[in-house]
mmCIF file of C-alpha atoms in Angstrom:
data_model
loop_
_atom_site.group_PDB
_atom_site.id
_atom_site.type_symbol
_atom_site.label_atom_id
_atom_site.label_comp_id
_atom_site.label_asym_id
_atom_site.label_seq_id
_atom_site.Cartn_x
_atom_site.Cartn_y
_atom_site.Cartn_z
ATOM 1 C CA VAL V 26 -4.355 21.152 5.698
ATOM 2 C CA LYS V 27 -3.345 22.943 2.422
ATOM 3 C CA GLN V 28 -1.850 26.356 3.295
ATOM 4 C CA VAL V 29 -0.997 29.174 0.847
ATOM 5 C CA CYS V 30 0.539 32.454 1.941
ATOM 6 C CA LEU V 31 -0.793 35.428 0.022
ATOM 7 C CA ASP V 32 1.660 38.070 -1.103
ATOM 8 C CA SER V 33 0.769 41.066 1.145
ATOM 9 C CA SER V 34 3.138 43.341 -0.806
ATOM 10 C CA ASP V 35 1.185 42.826 -4.068
ATOM 11 C CA PRO V 36 -2.533 43.187 -3.654
ATOM 12 C CA ASP V 37 -3.393 42.310 -7.179
ATOM 13 C CA ALA V 38 -1.356 39.088 -7.046
ATOM 14 C CA ALA V 39 -2.857 38.222 -3.693
ATOM 15 C CA LYS V 40 -6.364 38.678 -5.020
ATOM 16 C CA LYS V 41 -5.687 36.580 -8.060
ATOM 17 C CA GLU V 42 -4.236 33.802 -5.893
ATOM 18 C CA TYR V 43 -7.096 33.997 -3.534
ATOM 19 C CA ASN V 44 -9.664 33.735 -6.346
ATOM 20 C CA ARG V 45 -7.807 30.706 -7.675
ATOM 21 C CA LEU V 46 -7.958 29.031 -4.218
ATOM 22 C CA GLN V 47 -11.632 29.963 -3.968
ATOM 23 C CA GLY V 48 -12.325 28.170 -7.282
ATOM 24 C CA GLU V 49 -10.628 25.072 -5.916
ATOM 25 C CA VAL V 50 -12.731 25.249 -2.732
ATOM 26 C CA ASP V 51 -15.978 25.713 -4.721
ATOM 27 C CA LEU V 52 -15.160 22.709 -6.749
ATOM 28 C CA LEU V 53 -14.292 20.525 -3.781
ATOM 29 C CA LYS V 54 -17.574 21.445 -2.042
ATOM 30 C CA THR V 55 -19.519 19.855 -4.905
ATOM 31 C CA LEU V 56 -17.570 16.592 -5.108
ATOM 32 C CA ARG V 57 -18.853 14.023 -2.688
ATOM 33 C CA HIS V 58 -17.503 10.579 -3.439
ATOM 34 C CA SER V 59 -15.965 7.826 -1.357
ATOM 35 C CA ASN V 60 -12.776 7.932 -3.474
ATOM 36 C CA ILE V 61 -12.374 11.681 -3.439
ATOM 37 C CA VAL V 62 -10.830 13.571 -0.494
ATOM 38 C CA GLY V 63 -13.491 15.205 1.746
ATOM 39 C CA PHE V 64 -13.650 19.006 2.104
ATOM 40 C CA LEU V 65 -14.094 20.313 5.685
ATOM 41 C CA GLY V 66 -13.699 24.123 5.483
ATOM 42 C CA THR V 67 -11.360 27.112 5.064
ATOM 43 C CA SER V 68 -9.896 29.893 7.043
ATOM 44 C CA LEU V 69 -8.043 33.193 6.263
ATOM 45 C CA TYR V 70 -5.674 34.414 9.047
ATOM 46 C CA GLN V 71 -2.753 36.853 8.630
ATOM 47 C CA HIS V 72 -2.624 36.471 4.794
ATOM 48 C CA VAL V 73 -2.512 32.601 5.037
ATOM 49 C CA VAL V 74 -5.404 30.680 3.419
ATOM 50 C CA SER V 75 -5.938 27.241 4.931
ATOM 51 C CA ILE V 76 -8.058 24.589 3.267
ATOM 52 C CA PHE V 77 -9.090 21.863 5.602
ATOM 53 C CA MET V 78 -9.557 18.362 4.149
ATOM 54 C CA GLU V 79 -10.123 14.721 5.278
ATOM 55 C CA TYR V 80 -6.987 13.265 6.900
ATOM 56 C CA ILE V 81 -5.545 10.351 4.845
ATOM 57 C CA PRO V 82 -2.766 8.699 6.865
ATOM 58 C CA GLY V 83 -1.711 5.951 4.525
ATOM 59 C CA GLY V 84 0.396 8.099 2.191
ATOM 60 C CA SER V 85 0.275 8.318 -1.619
ATOM 61 C CA ILE V 86 0.576 5.428 -4.053
ATOM 62 C CA ALA V 87 3.844 6.946 -5.261
ATOM 63 C CA SER V 88 5.347 6.989 -1.711
ATOM 64 C CA ILE V 89 4.313 3.419 -1.112
ATOM 65 C CA LEU V 90 5.948 2.299 -4.374
ATOM 66 C CA HIS V 91 9.164 4.181 -3.471
ATOM 67 C CA ARG V 92 9.267 2.899 0.025
ATOM 68 C CA LEU V 93 8.406 -0.778 -0.546
ATOM 69 C CA LYS V 94 9.918 -1.241 -4.033
ATOM 70 C CA LEU V 95 7.183 -3.583 -5.125
ATOM 71 C CA PHE V 96 4.477 -3.938 -7.651
ATOM 72 C CA LEU V 97 1.326 -2.238 -6.341
ATOM 73 C CA GLU V 98 -1.722 -4.303 -7.164
ATOM 74 C CA CYS V 99 -4.768 -2.079 -6.764
ATOM 75 C CA GLN V 100 -8.455 -2.474 -7.575
ATOM 76 C CA ILE V 101 -8.661 0.193 -10.392
ATOM 77 C CA ASN V 102 -12.261 -0.573 -11.391
ATOM 78 C CA LYS V 103 -13.473 2.338 -9.285
ATOM 79 C CA ASP V 104 -15.750 4.973 -10.815
ATOM 80 C CA TRP V 105 -14.049 8.098 -9.339
ATOM 81 C CA VAL V 106 -12.710 9.306 -12.690
ATOM 82 C CA ALA V 107 -16.122 8.604 -14.329
ATOM 83 C CA PHE V 108 -17.714 10.509 -11.478
ATOM 84 C CA LEU V 109 -15.567 13.567 -12.106
ATOM 85 C CA HIS V 110 -16.219 13.559 -15.797
ATOM 86 C CA GLN V 111 -19.988 13.092 -15.386
ATOM 87 C CA ASN V 112 -19.802 16.194 -13.252
ATOM 88 C CA ARG V 113 -17.900 18.050 -15.971
ATOM 89 C CA VAL V 114 -14.656 18.157 -13.889
ATOM 90 C CA ILE V 115 -11.238 17.368 -15.347
ATOM 91 C CA HIS V 116 -8.631 16.790 -12.674
ATOM 92 C CA ARG V 117 -5.582 17.619 -15.005
ATOM 93 C CA ASP V 118 -3.014 16.242 -12.547
ATOM 94 C CA LEU V 119 -3.669 12.576 -12.031
ATOM 95 C CA LYS V 120 -0.590 10.776 -10.869
ATOM 96 C CA GLY V 121 0.650 8.475 -8.107
ATOM 97 C CA ASN V 122 1.366 11.379 -5.759
ATOM 98 C CA ASN V 123 -2.243 12.513 -5.953
ATOM 99 C CA VAL V 124 -3.785 9.109 -5.147
ATOM 100 C CA MET V 125 -3.788 8.568 -1.421
ATOM 101 C CA LEU V 126 -4.397 5.380 0.553
ATOM 102 C CA MET V 127 -6.542 5.010 3.726
ATOM 103 C CA PRO V 128 -5.538 2.360 6.260
ATOM 104 C CA THR V 129 -8.656 0.491 5.335
ATOM 105 C CA GLY V 130 -7.420 0.204 1.783
ATOM 106 C CA VAL V 131 -9.801 2.802 0.291
ATOM 107 C CA ILE V 132 -8.039 5.145 -2.201
ATOM 108 C CA LYS V 133 -8.687 8.895 -2.262
ATOM 109 C CA LEU V 134 -7.961 11.332 -4.966
ATOM 110 C CA ILE V 135 -6.464 14.672 -3.721
ATOM 111 C CA ASP V 136 -5.161 18.047 -5.010
ATOM 112 C CA PHE V 137 -7.777 19.819 -7.160
ATOM 113 C CA GLY V 138 -5.564 22.846 -7.699
ATOM 114 C CA CYS V 139 -5.367 22.169 -11.457
ATOM 115 C CA ALA V 140 -8.871 20.900 -11.789
ATOM 116 C CA ARG V 141 -11.393 22.647 -14.129
ATOM 117 C CA ARG V 142 -15.118 22.326 -14.557
ATOM 118 C CA LEU V 143 -16.199 22.367 -18.183
ATOM 119 C CA SER V 144 -19.134 24.299 -19.624
ATOM 120 C CA CYS V 145 -19.965 21.319 -21.911
ATOM 121 C CA LEU V 146 -22.902 19.463 -20.390
ATOM 122 C CA ASN V 147 -22.696 16.267 -22.440
ATOM 123 C CA PRO V 148 -20.489 13.623 -20.755
ATOM 124 C CA THR V 149 -20.643 11.379 -23.741
ATOM 125 C CA ALA V 150 -19.026 13.954 -25.997
ATOM 126 C CA PRO V 151 -15.826 14.760 -24.075
ATOM 127 C CA ASN V 152 -14.154 16.711 -26.854
ATOM 128 C CA SER V 153 -17.115 18.746 -28.003
ATOM 129 C CA GLY V 154 -18.047 22.147 -26.747
ATOM 130 C CA GLU V 155 -15.404 23.737 -24.582
ATOM 131 C CA LEU V 156 -11.822 22.682 -25.237
ATOM 132 C CA LEU V 157 -9.062 23.748 -22.851
ATOM 133 C CA LYS V 158 -5.669 24.806 -24.181
ATOM 134 C CA SER V 159 -3.740 25.899 -21.096
ATOM 135 C CA ILE V 160 -0.966 23.589 -19.947
ATOM 136 C CA HIS V 161 -1.562 22.115 -16.560
ATOM 137 C CA GLY V 162 -0.280 18.933 -14.879
ATOM 138 C CA THR V 163 3.020 17.120 -14.442
ATOM 139 C CA PRO V 164 5.167 16.328 -17.547
ATOM 140 C CA TYR V 165 5.463 12.513 -17.323
ATOM 141 C CA TRP V 166 1.707 12.135 -16.906
ATOM 142 C CA MET V 167 0.596 14.830 -19.420
ATOM 143 C CA ALA V 168 -1.379 13.889 -22.536
ATOM 144 C CA PRO V 169 0.032 14.804 -26.041
ATOM 145 C CA GLU V 170 -2.889 17.189 -26.675
ATOM 146 C CA VAL V 171 -2.166 19.023 -23.507
ATOM 147 C CA ILE V 172 1.589 19.398 -24.324
ATOM 148 C CA ASN V 173 1.008 20.673 -27.886
ATOM 149 C CA GLU V 174 -1.907 22.899 -26.842
ATOM 150 C CA SER V 175 -4.140 21.509 -29.542
ATOM 151 C CA GLY V 176 -7.178 21.518 -27.282
ATOM 152 C CA TYR V 177 -8.250 18.868 -24.797
ATOM 153 C CA GLY V 178 -11.111 17.600 -22.625
ATOM 154 C CA ARG V 179 -11.920 14.750 -20.322
ATOM 155 C CA LYS V 180 -9.794 12.278 -22.168
ATOM 156 C CA SER V 181 -6.578 13.996 -21.083
ATOM 157 C CA ASP V 182 -7.378 12.468 -17.685
ATOM 158 C CA ILE V 183 -7.564 9.057 -19.258
ATOM 159 C CA TRP V 184 -4.011 9.377 -20.524
ATOM 160 C CA SER V 185 -2.909 10.298 -17.039
ATOM 161 C CA VAL V 186 -4.755 7.301 -15.644
ATOM 162 C CA GLY V 187 -2.825 5.056 -17.962
ATOM 163 C CA CYS V 188 0.466 6.573 -16.983
ATOM 164 C CA THR V 189 -0.486 6.051 -13.267
ATOM 165 C CA VAL V 190 -1.265 2.372 -13.926
ATOM 166 C CA PHE V 191 2.170 2.178 -15.593
ATOM 167 C CA GLU V 192 3.664 3.861 -12.522
ATOM 168 C CA MET V 193 1.981 1.330 -10.257
ATOM 169 C CA ALA V 194 3.248 -1.583 -12.324
ATOM 170 C CA THR V 195 6.825 -0.393 -12.699
ATOM 171 C CA GLY V 196 7.503 2.104 -9.944
ATOM 172 C CA LYS V 197 7.939 4.929 -12.421
ATOM 173 C CA PRO V 198 5.824 6.751 -15.068
ATOM 174 C CA PRO V 199 6.452 6.224 -18.760
ATOM 175 C CA LEU V 200 9.685 7.770 -20.062
ATOM 176 C CA ALA V 201 10.966 8.466 -16.525
ATOM 177 C CA HIS V 202 14.455 7.584 -17.751
ATOM 178 C CA MET V 203 14.454 10.694 -19.826
ATOM 179 C CA ASP V 204 14.660 14.340 -18.643
ATOM 180 C CA LYS V 205 11.259 16.104 -18.591
ATOM 181 C CA MET V 206 11.641 18.120 -21.798
ATOM 182 C CA ALA V 207 12.768 15.030 -23.842
ATOM 183 C CA ALA V 208 9.863 13.071 -22.411
ATOM 184 C CA LEU V 209 7.418 15.881 -23.382
ATOM 185 C CA ARG V 210 8.692 15.859 -26.900
ATOM 186 C CA LEU V 211 8.547 12.051 -27.279
ATOM 187 C CA THR V 212 5.090 11.927 -25.769
ATOM 188 C CA VAL V 213 3.872 14.097 -28.631
ATOM 189 C CA ILE V 214 5.794 12.243 -31.339
ATOM 190 C CA SER V 215 5.160 8.541 -30.311
ATOM 191 C CA ALA V 216 2.769 6.353 -28.384
ATOM 192 C CA THR V 217 5.315 3.580 -28.011
ATOM 193 C CA TYR V 218 4.857 3.499 -24.293
ATOM 194 C CA CYS V 219 1.075 2.834 -24.536
ATOM 195 C CA LEU V 220 -1.008 0.874 -22.081
ATOM 196 C CA PHE V 221 -4.436 -0.577 -22.910
ATOM 197 C CA LEU V 222 -6.000 2.908 -22.411
ATOM 198 C CA ILE V 223 -3.398 5.244 -23.780
ATOM 199 C CA SER V 224 -3.521 6.421 -27.379
ATOM 200 C CA SER V 225 -1.842 9.571 -28.664
ATOM 201 C CA ASP V 226 -5.045 10.206 -30.622
ATOM 202 C CA GLN V 227 -7.549 11.486 -28.047
ATOM 203 C CA SER V 228 -10.436 10.829 -30.477
ATOM 204 C CA VAL V 229 -10.033 7.035 -30.123
ATOM 205 C CA ARG V 230 -9.040 6.997 -26.432
ATOM 206 C CA PRO V 231 -11.796 5.424 -24.290
ATOM 207 C CA SER V 232 -13.837 7.347 -21.806
ATOM 208 C CA ALA V 233 -13.839 6.629 -18.143
ATOM 209 C CA ASP V 234 -17.160 4.802 -18.468
ATOM 210 C CA GLN V 235 -15.745 2.601 -21.330
ATOM 211 C CA LEU V 236 -12.742 1.787 -19.207
ATOM 212 C CA LEU V 237 -14.943 0.381 -16.470
ATOM 213 C CA LYS V 238 -16.167 -2.230 -18.929
ATOM 214 C CA HIS V 239 -12.751 -3.135 -20.280
ATOM 215 C CA SER V 240 -11.523 -6.714 -19.959
ATOM 216 C CA PHE V 241 -8.275 -5.528 -18.410
ATOM 217 C CA ILE V 242 -10.167 -4.471 -15.334
ATOM 218 C CA PRO V 243 -11.261 -7.538 -13.193
ATOM 219 C CA LYS V 244 -14.816 -7.354 -11.928
ATOM 220 C CA GLY V 245 -15.095 -7.376 -8.145
ATOM 221 C CA HIS V 246 -11.377 -7.928 -7.693
ATOM 222 C CA THR V 247 -9.731 -7.231 -4.401
ATOM 223 C CA SER V 248 -6.096 -7.665 -3.312
ATOM 224 C CA ILE V 249 -6.620 -7.943 0.480
ATOM 225 C CA LYS V 250 -4.846 -11.340 0.603
ATOM 226 C CA TYR V 251 -2.028 -9.963 -1.511
ATOM 227 C CA TRP V 252 -1.521 -7.038 0.841
ATOM 228 C CA GLU V 253 -1.747 -9.160 3.921
ATOM 229 C CA ALA V 254 1.061 -11.326 2.465
ATOM 230 C CA GLN V 255 3.111 -8.112 2.132
ATOM 231 C CA LYS V 256 2.279 -6.957 5.680
ATOM 232 C CA LYS V 257 5.578 -8.049 7.142
ATOM 233 C CA LYS V 258 7.488 -6.256 4.418
ATOM 234 C CA CYS V 259 6.135 -2.837 5.284
ATOM 235 C CA CYS V 260 5.786 -0.850 8.516
ATOM 236 C CA GLY V 261 3.358 -3.248 10.230
ATOM 237 C CA THR V 262 0.243 -1.549 8.964
ATOM 238 C CA LYS V 263 -2.344 -3.503 6.996
ATOM 239 C CA VAL V 264 -2.462 -1.875 3.569
ATOM 240 C CA SER V 265 -4.918 -3.378 1.171
ATOM 241 C CA VAL V 266 -6.864 -2.055 -1.845
#
């Protein structure tokens, strides 16, 4: 349950926050995918808005990395980012804390508070039509074009996916050794900390559909045996992806 307390002393602010939450709910209602958290309903009681979603008991990818201190080998050739982009939705806050794990090993994307549906209807032209300029997201995972407000589209999510893969491999996002402001500046200036899918130039950054065909992503790969081998190192729960 995601709960937000509306400011009863400021009707205008309360209305603005309620409309923002309603936008998040309207978006969640349209997104039905096995790797996206399921929406169940809402309630408003005594100025508290509650959004009810599918329960995901396994914790986030980030919490697992922090707790177990190990390389997290996940099947990343899922199409959930491509699904969002085909539906004109940009998540805008992709990171380890927003990728949750079911006990069965299925991953679920959560937190659509920053998400935005584009007016552009062409999924193959991610940077044509409507370009967003408002800054949303978390500094270490934000694409250069988001930081410098030059206009961005679907490919800002691709940068964040790359940072999340980096986080899964090392336990921390790129530039985590720096403070947030320094990391933001260096992200704009340099692409030294690139992965196979991160380029500071969004025009040459691959789309989600192109990533699914990349040789870096093994086809039909599972890591069940890997996680079973790690079973004794964690809290006794089978965790596989």
